[in-house]
Amino acid sequence: DGNKHGLKNQRYREFRHATAILGVPPHQLDFWDYPDGQLAEYRDVLAARVGQVIAEFNPTVIFYPHPEDRHPDHAVLGRTLEGLLAGGSEVRAYRYLVHHPYFPQPKMLARQNFLLPPVAMLTFDQRWLRFCPSEEAKKAKVAAILEYRTQLKNPFLRPLLLSFIRENELFSSPRL
């Protein structure tokens, strides 16, 4: 819920504004209110809930956090999705990475740079895919990132968030 520092309502508002910029209508947002940093305690409930959403929505593509993301909540959600998709699902799965000591490099605004996977994560069980968005999509992404004012005030998170403003998007695709 992003409430680690008592900012839940503000973080939800920032998320609504950012997703609106990206074209996601408010009625498609669903906040589940799990406590920030404690998602592992809800692993079973989370798996059931995510499984239910997948069954009801029947997606053909899913983007989710990489299971090796260093943020514990991201990793739990990533591992949960991996488990749900492991049964030979026809869903195209794309994992994104946010928190890793060597990603992205450099951790600063570097618009002309490309996102590259951390060398330690170059393995045979996944493919890394690069997508180059249009200039319009890049502008929307920058505007969406700038909506996260509470995180941009944090001297540790600001460089990380700004370092995602690059020439490409990067996802890994598991070889399930």
Short mmCIF file of N, CA, C and O in Angstrom, two decimals, residues 17-18 21-22 137-148 165:
data_model
loop_
_atom_site.label_atom_id
_atom_site.label_comp_id
_atom_site.label_asym_id
_atom_site.label_seq_id
_atom_site.Cartn_x
_atom_site.Cartn_y
_atom_site.Cartn_z
N HIS A 17 -2.77 9.56 -10.60
CA HIS A 17 -2.37 10.59 -11.56
C HIS A 17 -1.40 10.02 -12.60
O HIS A 17 -1.54 10.30 -13.79
N ALA A 18 -0.43 9.23 -12.15
CA ALA A 18 0.56 8.67 -13.07
C ALA A 18 -0.11 7.72 -14.07
O ALA A 18 0.18 7.77 -15.28
N ILE A 21 -2.07 9.54 -16.78
CA ILE A 21 -1.19 10.07 -17.83
C ILE A 21 -0.87 8.96 -18.83
O ILE A 21 -0.78 9.20 -20.03
N LEU A 22 -0.73 7.74 -18.34
CA LEU A 22 -0.41 6.61 -19.21
C LEU A 22 -1.63 6.01 -19.89
O LEU A 22 -1.52 5.03 -20.63
N ALA A 137 5.39 8.37 -26.18
CA ALA A 137 5.36 7.46 -25.04
C ALA A 137 6.43 7.82 -24.02
O ALA A 137 6.20 7.74 -22.80
N LYS A 138 7.61 8.22 -24.48
CA LYS A 138 8.68 8.63 -23.56
C LYS A 138 8.25 9.85 -22.76
O LYS A 138 8.50 9.92 -21.55
N LYS A 139 7.61 10.81 -23.43
CA LYS A 139 7.15 12.02 -22.72
C LYS A 139 6.10 11.67 -21.68
O LYS A 139 6.11 12.21 -20.57
N ALA A 140 5.20 10.75 -22.02
CA ALA A 140 4.18 10.33 -21.06
C ALA A 140 4.82 9.63 -19.86
O ALA A 140 4.43 9.85 -18.71
N LYS A 141 5.83 8.81 -20.12
CA LYS A 141 6.52 8.12 -19.03
C LYS A 141 7.20 9.12 -18.10
O LYS A 141 7.11 8.99 -16.88
N VAL A 142 7.88 10.11 -18.65
CA VAL A 142 8.53 11.13 -17.82
C VAL A 142 7.49 11.84 -16.97
O VAL A 142 7.67 12.01 -15.75
N ALA A 143 6.39 12.25 -17.58
CA ALA A 143 5.33 12.93 -16.83
C ALA A 143 4.77 12.03 -15.72
O ALA A 143 4.51 12.50 -14.61
N ALA A 144 4.62 10.74 -16.02
CA ALA A 144 4.10 9.80 -15.01
C ALA A 144 5.10 9.65 -13.85
O ALA A 144 4.71 9.67 -12.68
N ILE A 145 6.38 9.52 -14.16
CA ILE A 145 7.39 9.40 -13.11
C ILE A 145 7.39 10.64 -12.22
O ILE A 145 7.49 10.54 -10.99
N LEU A 146 7.25 11.81 -12.83
CA LEU A 146 7.27 13.05 -12.06
C LEU A 146 6.06 13.20 -11.13
O LEU A 146 6.08 14.04 -10.23
N GLU A 147 5.03 12.39 -11.32
CA GLU A 147 3.87 12.40 -10.42
C GLU A 147 4.19 11.80 -9.05
O GLU A 147 3.50 12.05 -8.09
N TYR A 148 5.24 11.01 -8.95
CA TYR A 148 5.59 10.35 -7.69
C TYR A 148 6.41 11.29 -6.81
O TYR A 148 7.56 11.03 -6.47
N ILE A 165 14.38 6.92 -16.94
CA ILE A 165 14.10 7.76 -18.11
C ILE A 165 15.23 7.51 -19.09
O ILE A 165 16.29 8.12 -19.02
#
